[in-house]
Coordinates of C-alpha atoms and ligand atoms in Angstrom, one line a residue:
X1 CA 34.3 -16.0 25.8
X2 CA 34.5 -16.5 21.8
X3 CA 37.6 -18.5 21.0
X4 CA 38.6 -19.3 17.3
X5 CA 41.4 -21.7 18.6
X6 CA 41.8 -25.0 18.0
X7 CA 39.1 -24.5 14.9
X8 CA 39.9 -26.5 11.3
X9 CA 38.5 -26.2 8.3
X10 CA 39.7 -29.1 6.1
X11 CA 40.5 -28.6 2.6
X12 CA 39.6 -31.6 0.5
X13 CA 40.7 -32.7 -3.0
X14 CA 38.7 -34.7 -5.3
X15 CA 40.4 -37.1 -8.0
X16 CA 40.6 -40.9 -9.7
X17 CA 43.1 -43.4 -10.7
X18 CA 42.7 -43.2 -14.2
X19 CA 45.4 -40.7 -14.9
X20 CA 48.2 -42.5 -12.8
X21 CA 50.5 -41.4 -10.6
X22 CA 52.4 -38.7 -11.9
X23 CA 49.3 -36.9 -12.4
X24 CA 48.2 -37.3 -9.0
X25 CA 51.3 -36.1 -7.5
X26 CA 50.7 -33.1 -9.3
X27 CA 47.2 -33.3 -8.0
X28 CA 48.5 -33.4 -4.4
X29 CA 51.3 -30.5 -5.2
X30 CA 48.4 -28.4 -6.4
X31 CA 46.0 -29.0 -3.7
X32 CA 48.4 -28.7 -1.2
X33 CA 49.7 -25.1 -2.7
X34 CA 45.6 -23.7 -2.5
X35 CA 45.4 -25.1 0.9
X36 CA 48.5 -23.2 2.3
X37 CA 47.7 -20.3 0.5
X38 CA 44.0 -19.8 2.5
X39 CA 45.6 -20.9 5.5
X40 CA 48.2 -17.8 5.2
X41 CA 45.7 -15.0 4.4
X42 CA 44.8 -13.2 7.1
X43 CA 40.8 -13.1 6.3
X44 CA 39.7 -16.9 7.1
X45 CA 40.6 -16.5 10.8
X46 CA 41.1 -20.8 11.3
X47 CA 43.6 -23.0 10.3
X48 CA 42.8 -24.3 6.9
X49 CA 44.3 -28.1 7.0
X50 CA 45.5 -29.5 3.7
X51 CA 44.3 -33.6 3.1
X52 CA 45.5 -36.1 0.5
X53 CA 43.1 -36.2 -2.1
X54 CA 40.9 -38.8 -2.3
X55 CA 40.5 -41.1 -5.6
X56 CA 38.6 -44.0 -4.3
X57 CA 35.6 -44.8 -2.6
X58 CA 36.9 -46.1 0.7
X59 CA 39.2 -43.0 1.0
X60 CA 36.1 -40.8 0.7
X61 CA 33.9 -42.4 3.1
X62 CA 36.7 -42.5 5.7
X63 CA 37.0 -38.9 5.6
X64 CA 33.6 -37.8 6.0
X65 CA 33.6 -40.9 9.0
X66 CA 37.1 -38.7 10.6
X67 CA 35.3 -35.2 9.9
X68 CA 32.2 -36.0 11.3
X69 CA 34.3 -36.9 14.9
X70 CA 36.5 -34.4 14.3
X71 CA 35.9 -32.0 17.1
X72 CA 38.2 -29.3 15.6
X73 CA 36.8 -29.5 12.2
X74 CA 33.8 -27.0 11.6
X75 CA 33.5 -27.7 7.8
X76 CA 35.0 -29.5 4.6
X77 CA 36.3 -26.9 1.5
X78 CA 36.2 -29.6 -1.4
X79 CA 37.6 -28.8 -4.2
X80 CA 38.0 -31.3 -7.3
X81 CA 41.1 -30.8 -9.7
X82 CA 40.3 -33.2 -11.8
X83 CA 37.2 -35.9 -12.9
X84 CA 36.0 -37.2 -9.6
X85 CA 33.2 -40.0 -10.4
X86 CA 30.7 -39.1 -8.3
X87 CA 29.1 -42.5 -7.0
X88 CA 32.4 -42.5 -5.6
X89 CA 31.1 -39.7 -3.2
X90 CA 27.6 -41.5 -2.6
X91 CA 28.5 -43.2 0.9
X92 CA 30.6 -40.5 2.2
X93 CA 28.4 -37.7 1.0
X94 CA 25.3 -39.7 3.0
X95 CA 26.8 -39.6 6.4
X96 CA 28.7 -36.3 6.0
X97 CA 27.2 -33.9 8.8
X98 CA 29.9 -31.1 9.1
X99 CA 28.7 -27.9 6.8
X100 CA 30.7 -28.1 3.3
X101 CA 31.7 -25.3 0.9
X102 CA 32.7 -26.1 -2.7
X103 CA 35.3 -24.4 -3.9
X104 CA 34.7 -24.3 -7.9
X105 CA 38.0 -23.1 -8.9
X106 CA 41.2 -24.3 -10.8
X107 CA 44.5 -24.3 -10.1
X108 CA 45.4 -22.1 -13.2
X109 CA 43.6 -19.1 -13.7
X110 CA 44.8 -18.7 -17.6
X111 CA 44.5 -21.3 -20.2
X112 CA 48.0 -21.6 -21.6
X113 CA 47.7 -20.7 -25.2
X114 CA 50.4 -21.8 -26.8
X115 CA 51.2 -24.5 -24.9
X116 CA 47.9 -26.0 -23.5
X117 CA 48.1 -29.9 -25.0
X118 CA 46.4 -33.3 -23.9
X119 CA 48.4 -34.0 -20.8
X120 CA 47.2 -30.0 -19.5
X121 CA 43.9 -31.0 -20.5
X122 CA 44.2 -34.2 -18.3
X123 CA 44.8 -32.4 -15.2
X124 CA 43.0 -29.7 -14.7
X125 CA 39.4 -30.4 -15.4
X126 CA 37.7 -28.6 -12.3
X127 CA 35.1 -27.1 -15.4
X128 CA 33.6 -30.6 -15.6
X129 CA 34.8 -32.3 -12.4
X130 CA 32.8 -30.1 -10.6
X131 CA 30.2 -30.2 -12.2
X132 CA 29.8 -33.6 -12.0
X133 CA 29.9 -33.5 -8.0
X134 CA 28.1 -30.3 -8.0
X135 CA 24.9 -33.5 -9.4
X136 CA 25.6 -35.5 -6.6
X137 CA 25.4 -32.7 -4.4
X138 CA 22.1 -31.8 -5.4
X139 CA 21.1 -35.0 -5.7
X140 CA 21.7 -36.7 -2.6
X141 CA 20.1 -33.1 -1.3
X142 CA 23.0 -31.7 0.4
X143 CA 22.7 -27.9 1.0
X144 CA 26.4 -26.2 0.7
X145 CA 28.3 -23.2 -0.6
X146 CA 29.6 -23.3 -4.1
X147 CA 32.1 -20.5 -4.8
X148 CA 33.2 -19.8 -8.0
X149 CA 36.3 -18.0 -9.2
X150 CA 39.8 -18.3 -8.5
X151 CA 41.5 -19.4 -5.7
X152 CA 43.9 -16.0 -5.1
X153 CA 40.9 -13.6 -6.1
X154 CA 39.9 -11.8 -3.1
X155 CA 36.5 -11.8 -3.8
X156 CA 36.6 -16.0 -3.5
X157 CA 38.6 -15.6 -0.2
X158 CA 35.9 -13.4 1.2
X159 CA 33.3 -15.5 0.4
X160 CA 35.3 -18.7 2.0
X161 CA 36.0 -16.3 5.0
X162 CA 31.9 -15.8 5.4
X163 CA 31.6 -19.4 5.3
X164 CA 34.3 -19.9 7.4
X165 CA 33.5 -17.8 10.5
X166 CA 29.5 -19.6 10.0
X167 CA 30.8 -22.5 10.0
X168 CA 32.6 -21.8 13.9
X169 CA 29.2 -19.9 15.1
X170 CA 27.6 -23.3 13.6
X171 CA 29.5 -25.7 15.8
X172 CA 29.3 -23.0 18.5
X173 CA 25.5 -23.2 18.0
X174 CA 25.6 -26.9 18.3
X175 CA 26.6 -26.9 22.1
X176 CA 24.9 -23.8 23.0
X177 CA 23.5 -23.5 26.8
X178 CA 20.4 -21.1 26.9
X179 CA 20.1 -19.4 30.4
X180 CA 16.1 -18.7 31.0
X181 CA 15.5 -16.5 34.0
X182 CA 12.2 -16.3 34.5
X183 CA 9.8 -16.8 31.7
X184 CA 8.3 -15.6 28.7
X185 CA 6.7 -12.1 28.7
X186 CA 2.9 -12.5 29.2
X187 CA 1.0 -13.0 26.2
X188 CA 4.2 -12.0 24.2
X189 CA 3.6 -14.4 21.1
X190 CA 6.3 -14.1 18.6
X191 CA 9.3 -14.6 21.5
X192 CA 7.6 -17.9 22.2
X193 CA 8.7 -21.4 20.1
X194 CA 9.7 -25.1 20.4
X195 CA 12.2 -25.3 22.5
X196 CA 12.2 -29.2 21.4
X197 CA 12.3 -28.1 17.5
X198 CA 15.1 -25.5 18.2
X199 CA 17.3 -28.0 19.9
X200 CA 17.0 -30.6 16.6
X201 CA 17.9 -27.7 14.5
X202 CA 20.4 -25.4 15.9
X203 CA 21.6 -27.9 18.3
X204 CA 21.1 -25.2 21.5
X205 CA 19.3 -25.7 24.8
X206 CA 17.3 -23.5 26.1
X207 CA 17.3 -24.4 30.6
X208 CA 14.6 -22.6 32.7
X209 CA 15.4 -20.7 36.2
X210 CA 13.7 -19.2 38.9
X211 CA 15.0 -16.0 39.9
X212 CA 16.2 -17.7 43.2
X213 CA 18.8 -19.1 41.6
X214 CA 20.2 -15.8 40.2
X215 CA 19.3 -14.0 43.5
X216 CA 21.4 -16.6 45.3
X217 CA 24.5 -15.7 43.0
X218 CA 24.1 -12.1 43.2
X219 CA 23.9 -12.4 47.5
X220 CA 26.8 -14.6 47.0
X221 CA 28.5 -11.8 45.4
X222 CA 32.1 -10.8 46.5
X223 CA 32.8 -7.5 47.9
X224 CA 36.2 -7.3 46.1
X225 CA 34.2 -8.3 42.8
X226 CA 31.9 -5.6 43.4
X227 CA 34.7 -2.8 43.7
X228 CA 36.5 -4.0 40.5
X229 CA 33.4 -3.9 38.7
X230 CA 32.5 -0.2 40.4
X231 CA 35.8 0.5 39.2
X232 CA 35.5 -0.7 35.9
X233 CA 32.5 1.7 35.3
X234 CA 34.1 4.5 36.7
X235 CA 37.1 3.8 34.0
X236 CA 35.4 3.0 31.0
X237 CA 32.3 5.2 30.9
X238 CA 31.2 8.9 31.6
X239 CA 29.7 7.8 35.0
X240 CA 27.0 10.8 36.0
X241 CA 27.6 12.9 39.1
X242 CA 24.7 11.3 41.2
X243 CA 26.2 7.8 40.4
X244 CA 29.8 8.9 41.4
X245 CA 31.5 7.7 44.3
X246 CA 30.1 10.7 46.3
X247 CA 27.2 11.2 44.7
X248 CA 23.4 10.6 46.2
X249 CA 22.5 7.3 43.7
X250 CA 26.3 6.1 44.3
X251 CA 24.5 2.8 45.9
X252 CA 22.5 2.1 42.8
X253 CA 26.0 1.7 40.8
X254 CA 27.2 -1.1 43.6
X255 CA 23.8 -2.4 43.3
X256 CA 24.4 -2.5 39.1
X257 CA 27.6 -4.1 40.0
X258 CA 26.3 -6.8 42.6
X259 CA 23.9 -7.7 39.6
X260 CA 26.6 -7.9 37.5
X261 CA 29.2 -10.2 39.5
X262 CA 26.2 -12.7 40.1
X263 CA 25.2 -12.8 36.7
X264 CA 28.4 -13.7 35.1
X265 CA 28.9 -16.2 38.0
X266 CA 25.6 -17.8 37.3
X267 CA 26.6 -18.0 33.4
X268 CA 30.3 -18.9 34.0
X269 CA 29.4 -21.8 36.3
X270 CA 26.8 -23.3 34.3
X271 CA 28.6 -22.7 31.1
X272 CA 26.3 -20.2 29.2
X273 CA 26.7 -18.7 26.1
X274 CA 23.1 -16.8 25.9
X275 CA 20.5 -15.8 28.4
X276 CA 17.5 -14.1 28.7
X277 CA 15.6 -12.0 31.5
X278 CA 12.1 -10.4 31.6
X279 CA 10.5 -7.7 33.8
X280 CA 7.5 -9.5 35.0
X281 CA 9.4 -12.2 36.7
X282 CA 12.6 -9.9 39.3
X283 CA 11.5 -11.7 42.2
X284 CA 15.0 -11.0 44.5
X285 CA 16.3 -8.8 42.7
X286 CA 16.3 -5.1 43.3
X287 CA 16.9 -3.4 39.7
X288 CA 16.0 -4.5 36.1
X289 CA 19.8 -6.3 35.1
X290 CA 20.7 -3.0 32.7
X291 CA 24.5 -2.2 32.6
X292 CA 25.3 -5.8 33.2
X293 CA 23.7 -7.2 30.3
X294 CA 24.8 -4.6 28.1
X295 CA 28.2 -5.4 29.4
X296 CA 28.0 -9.4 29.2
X297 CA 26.1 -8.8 25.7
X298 CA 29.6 -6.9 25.0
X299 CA 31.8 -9.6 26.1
X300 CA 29.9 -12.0 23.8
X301 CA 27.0 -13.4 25.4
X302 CA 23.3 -13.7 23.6
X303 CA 20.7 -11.9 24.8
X304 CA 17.0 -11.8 24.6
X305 CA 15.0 -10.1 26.6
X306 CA 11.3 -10.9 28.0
X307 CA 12.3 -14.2 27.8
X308 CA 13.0 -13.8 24.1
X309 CA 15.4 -17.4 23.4
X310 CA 15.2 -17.2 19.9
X311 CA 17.0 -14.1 19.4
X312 CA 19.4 -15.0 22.5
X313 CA 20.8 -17.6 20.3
X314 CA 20.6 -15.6 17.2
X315 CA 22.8 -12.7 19.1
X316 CA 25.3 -15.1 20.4
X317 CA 25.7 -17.0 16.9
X318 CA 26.2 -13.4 15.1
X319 CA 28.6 -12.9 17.5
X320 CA 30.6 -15.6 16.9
X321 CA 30.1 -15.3 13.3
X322 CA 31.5 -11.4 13.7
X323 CA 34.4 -12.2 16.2
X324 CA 37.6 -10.1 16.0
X325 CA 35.6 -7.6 13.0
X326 CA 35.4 -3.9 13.6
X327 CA 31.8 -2.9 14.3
X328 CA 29.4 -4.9 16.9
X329 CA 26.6 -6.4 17.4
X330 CA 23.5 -6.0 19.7
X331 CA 20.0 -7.2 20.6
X332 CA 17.7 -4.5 19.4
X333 CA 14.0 -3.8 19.0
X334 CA 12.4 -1.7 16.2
X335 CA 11.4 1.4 18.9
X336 CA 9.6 4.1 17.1
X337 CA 9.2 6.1 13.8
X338 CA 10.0 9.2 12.4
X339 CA 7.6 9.0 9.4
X340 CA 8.3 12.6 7.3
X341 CA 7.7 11.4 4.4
X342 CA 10.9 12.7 2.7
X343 CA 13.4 10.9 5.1
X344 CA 11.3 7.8 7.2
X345 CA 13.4 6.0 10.0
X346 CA 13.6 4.0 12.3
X347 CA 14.7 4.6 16.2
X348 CA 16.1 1.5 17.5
X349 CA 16.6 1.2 20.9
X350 CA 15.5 -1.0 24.4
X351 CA 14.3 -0.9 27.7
X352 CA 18.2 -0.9 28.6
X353 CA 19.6 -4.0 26.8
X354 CA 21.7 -2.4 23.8
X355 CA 25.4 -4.1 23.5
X356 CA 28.0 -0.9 23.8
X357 CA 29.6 -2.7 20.7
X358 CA 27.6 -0.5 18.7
X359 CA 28.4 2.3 19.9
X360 CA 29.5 5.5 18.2
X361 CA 30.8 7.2 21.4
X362 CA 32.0 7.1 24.8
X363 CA 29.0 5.7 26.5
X364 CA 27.1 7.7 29.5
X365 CA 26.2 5.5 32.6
X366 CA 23.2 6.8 33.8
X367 CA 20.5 6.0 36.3
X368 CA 16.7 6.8 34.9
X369 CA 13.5 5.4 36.5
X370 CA 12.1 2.7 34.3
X371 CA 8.0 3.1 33.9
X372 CA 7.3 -0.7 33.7
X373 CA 8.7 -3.6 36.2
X374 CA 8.0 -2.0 39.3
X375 CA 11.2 -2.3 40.7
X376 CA 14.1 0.1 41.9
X377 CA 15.6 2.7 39.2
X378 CA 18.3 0.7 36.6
X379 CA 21.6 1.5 35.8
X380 CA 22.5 2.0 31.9
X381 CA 24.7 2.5 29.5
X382 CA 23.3 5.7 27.3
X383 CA 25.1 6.3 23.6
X384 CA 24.1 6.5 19.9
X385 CA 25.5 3.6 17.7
X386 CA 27.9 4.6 15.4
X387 CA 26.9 5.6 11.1
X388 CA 27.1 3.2 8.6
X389 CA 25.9 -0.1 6.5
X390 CA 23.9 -2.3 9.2
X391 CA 21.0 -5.2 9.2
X392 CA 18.7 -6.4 11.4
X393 CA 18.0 -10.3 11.5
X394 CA 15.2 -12.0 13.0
X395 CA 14.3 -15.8 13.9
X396 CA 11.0 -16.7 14.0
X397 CA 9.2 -20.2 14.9
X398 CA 6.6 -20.4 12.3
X399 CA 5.3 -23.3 14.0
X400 CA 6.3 -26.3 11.8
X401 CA 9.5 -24.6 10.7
X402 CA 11.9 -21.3 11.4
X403 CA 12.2 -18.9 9.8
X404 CA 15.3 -16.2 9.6
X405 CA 14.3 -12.8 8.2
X406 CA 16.7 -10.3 7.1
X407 CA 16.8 -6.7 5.8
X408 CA 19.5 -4.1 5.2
X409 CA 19.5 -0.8 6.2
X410 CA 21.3 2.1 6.6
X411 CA 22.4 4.0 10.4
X412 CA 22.2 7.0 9.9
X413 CA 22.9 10.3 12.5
X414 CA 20.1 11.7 14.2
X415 CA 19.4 14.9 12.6
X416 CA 18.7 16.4 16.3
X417 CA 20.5 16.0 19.3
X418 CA 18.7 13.7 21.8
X419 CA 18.4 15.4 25.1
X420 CA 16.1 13.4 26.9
X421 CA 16.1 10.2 26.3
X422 CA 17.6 7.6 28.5
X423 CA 18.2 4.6 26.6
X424 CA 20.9 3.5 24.0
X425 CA 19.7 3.7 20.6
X426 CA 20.6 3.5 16.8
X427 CA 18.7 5.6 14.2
X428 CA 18.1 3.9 10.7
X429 CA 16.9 3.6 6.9
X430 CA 15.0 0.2 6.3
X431 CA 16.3 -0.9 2.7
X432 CA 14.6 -0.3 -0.3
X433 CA 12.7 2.0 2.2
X434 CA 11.0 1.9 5.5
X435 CA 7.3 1.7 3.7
X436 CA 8.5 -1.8 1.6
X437 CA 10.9 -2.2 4.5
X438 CA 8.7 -2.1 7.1
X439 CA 6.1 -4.0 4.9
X440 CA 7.8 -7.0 3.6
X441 CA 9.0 -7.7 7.2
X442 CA 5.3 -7.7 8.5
X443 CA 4.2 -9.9 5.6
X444 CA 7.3 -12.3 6.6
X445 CA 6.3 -12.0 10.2
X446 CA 9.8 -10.9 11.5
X447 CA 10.1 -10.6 15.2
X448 CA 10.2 -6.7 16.9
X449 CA 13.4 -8.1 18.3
X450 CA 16.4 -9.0 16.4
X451 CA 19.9 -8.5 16.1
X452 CA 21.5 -5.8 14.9
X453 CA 24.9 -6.3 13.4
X454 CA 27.5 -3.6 11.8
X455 CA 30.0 -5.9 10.4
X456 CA 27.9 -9.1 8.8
X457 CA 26.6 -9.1 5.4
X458 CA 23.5 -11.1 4.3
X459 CA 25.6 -13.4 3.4
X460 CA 26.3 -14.6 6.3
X461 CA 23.0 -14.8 7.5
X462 CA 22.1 -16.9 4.5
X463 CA 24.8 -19.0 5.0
X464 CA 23.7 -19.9 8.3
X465 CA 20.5 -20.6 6.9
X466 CA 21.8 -22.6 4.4
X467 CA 23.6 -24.4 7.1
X468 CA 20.5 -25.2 9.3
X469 CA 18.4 -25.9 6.3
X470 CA 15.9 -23.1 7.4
X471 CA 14.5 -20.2 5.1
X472 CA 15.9 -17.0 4.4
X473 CA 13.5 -14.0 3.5
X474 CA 15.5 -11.2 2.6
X475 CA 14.6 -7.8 2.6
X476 CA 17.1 -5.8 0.5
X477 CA 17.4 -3.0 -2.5
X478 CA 16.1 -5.5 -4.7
X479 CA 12.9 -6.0 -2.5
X480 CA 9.5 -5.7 -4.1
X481 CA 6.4 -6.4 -2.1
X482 CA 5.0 -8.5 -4.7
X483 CA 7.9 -10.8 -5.7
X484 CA 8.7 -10.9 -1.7
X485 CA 4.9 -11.7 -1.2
X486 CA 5.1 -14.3 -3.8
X487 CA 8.5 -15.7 -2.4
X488 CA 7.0 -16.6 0.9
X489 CA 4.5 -18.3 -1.0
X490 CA 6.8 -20.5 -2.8
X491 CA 8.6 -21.3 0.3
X492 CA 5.6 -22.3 2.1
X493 CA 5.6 -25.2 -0.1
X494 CA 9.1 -26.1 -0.5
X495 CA 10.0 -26.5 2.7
X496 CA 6.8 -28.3 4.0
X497 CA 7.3 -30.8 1.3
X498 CA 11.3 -30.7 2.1
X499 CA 10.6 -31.6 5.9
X500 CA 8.2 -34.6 4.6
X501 CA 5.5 -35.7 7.4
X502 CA 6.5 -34.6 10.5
Ligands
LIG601 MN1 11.3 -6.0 23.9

């Protein structure tokens, strides 16, 4: 369901004339050794395609034209050896629309000492070649990565890795089908948003249905589907008595499992990536979808629930961004507090909807009543997500713009055994602390919902942002209330002014 096949990123070399043709051979020899060596290491999970540099105008413009069409290239690396006169770049740079990293690196990492004369001097000039299309760059306005050190440092390959696997969630994004079933929650404000806006930005649509059109799927559903997916529970989880094959709720779990076929035929037919449910609209079905999302969320779908698109998107972009990393990641909604002043957290959980990619054990499939929805008792998966470094991201529609907010925390293991409650969950520290935390996300107007990931950084989150030209409020160590207060501020303004009139 997330496929990095068939994905390029195309490594680009930046030159002139002036220096003739023995020097751009060496230009070419150079280029082409960098290129091979991030195609071989193991981080930047695509194939990293080597090009002929380009020293003229005409060169340039028709390799942003082939990129642009290129349906396997997600991004350009650009790198630029030697002196690349800009203006050169102009009508290339213009129509480029694939995301672009700049590799600001040289093919040396020592200067030769004893040996360093004019014709050394001549080639490798990346200090001021780069600096001179790092100008054009910014003034032409183009947002991109710039990555500084060199080329073998692993550091520099972790940081063109980031990029990388944003760059595939980007494309990924740019095709996206949205599943609606159902609408919004009533009165719910922050999960609502321009559906029109969200398309010109992210590239995704968001499609409406009625809950007959699921229902119809999950009638449809195939008895020898069914027993697979029975079966499948009964493998991969600690199935409850009264859910077991002879046990009293046994017909809730073939229920679970009905749910479950029809969903993924409804997604798999229309070509989904993400989709969203809500509780006030079940018309036709019998049970709030629990295990089923969990398990599609698992297998790399979006989700949102109450109709929440936004974060849909954001959980299937995540994981893409995440794919094939230990660690998962999951819808998730800022639950309750423990506020003892010494050690304040935060219990994460949902209604049902947590990805088991998360999770820190063997998860429990359990049957509980559910207080709101009015409709038969769902199936779940119960665990507690696994220790560690984590971050919660949000995606907001502030109206004329989005938003993405992000803070660190910390999971942490519940200091007391849960005994009672039926939900999956994940216990953590807001960074600097929940009361700045909890604070600056308020001020920023971050969503209750977001996406909860155990193996992305910031960094990707901002490059993804960087990517979609969209703001990034990050909540951190660093975080003050005042300089975050006074942040928003100063973005206010930039990006009204960067979107002009419209
Ligand atoms: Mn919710």
């Amino acid at each position: 369901m997330i496929s990095y096949d068939k994905q390029e990123v195309w490594f680009i070399t930046g030159s002139q004339h002036l220096y003739g043709v023995k020097t751009l051979e060496q230009v070419a020899e150079h280029a082409r050794k960098i290129a091979r060596h991030l195609n071989g290491v193991s981080q930047i999970p695509i194939r990293v395609l080597y090009k002929k540099p380009l020293s003229t105008p005409d060169e340039i413009l028709q390799l942003c034209l082939d990129a642009n069409t290129s349906n396997r290239c997600v991004g350009l690396v650009i790198w630029m050896h030697t002196f690349s006169p800009s203006k050169m770049w102009i009508n290339g740079l213009k129509i480029l629309h694939k995301p672009m990293l700049h590799l600001h690196t040289q093919f040396n990492s020592d200067i030769p000492w004893n040996t360093i004369d004019m014709n050394f001097m001549n080639l490798n000039q990346s200090a001021h070649g780069g600096r001179e299309f790092g100008f054009m760059n910014t003034r032409l306005g183009i947002n991109r990565k710039v990555v500084v050190g060199y080329w073998k440092d692993e550091e520099v390959i972790e940081r063109i890795s980031i990029w990388t696997r944003v760059a595939v969630a980007w494309k990924d994004s740019s095709t996206m089908k949205i599943a609606r079933f159902g609408d919004n929650m009533r009165d719910v404000a922050v999960t609502e948003g321009n559906q029109v806006s969200a398309q010109i930005k992210f590239g995704y649509s968001v499609q409406g249905y009625g809950l007959e059109e699921i229902s119809t799927h999950i009638k449809a559903a195939r008895k020898k589907d069914i027993l697979k997916t029975v079966d499948s529970y009964l493998d991969e989880y600690e199935v409850v008595k009264q859910l077991m094959p002879k046990g009293r709720q046994h017909k809730s779990l073939i229920e679970a499992a009905r749910i479950e076929v029809g969903l993924r035929s409804f997604l798999a037919e229309g070509d989904f990536m993400a989709f969203t449910d809500t509780f006030e609209n079940l018309a036709g079905l019998t049970q709030l979808p629990g295990i089923a999302v969990q398990r599609l969320m698992s297998e790399g779908y979006g989700f949102g629930a109450e109709g929440d698109w936004k974060t849909a998107g954001l959980v299937r972009s995540m994981k893409v961004m995440a794919h094939g990393l230990p660690g998962g990641n999951s819808f998730m909604e800022d639950y309750t507090y423990h506020m003892d002043g010494k050690q304040m957290m935060v219990l994460g959980a949902h209604m049902l909807e947590i990805c088991p990619s998360i999770a820190g054990e063997k998860p429990s499939c359990q049957i509980h009543p559910l207080s709101i929805g009015g409709k038969a008792q769902p199936v779940r998966l119960v665990f507690t997500g696994s220790v560690g470094p984590a971050l919660n991201a949000s995606m907001i529609d502030l109206g004329n713009r989005f938003r993405m907010v992000v803070n660190n925390v910390d999971a942490i293991s519940p200091p007391k055994k849960f005994t009672k409650l039926p939900v999956a969950r994940v216990l953590w520290q807001p960074h600097p602390n929940l009361k700045i935390g909890a604070a600056a996300w308020i001020l920023a107007g971050g969503s209750h919902h977001t996406c909860f990931s155990q193996n992305l950084s910031k960094e990707y989150l901002q490059d993804f942002a960087e990517i979609a030209d969209i703001e990034c409020a990050v909540i951190d160590e660093d975080t003050s209330i005042q300089g975050f207060k006074q942040m928003l501020r100063t973005n206010e303004v930039f990006y009204h002014f960067r979107q002009g009139f419209r």
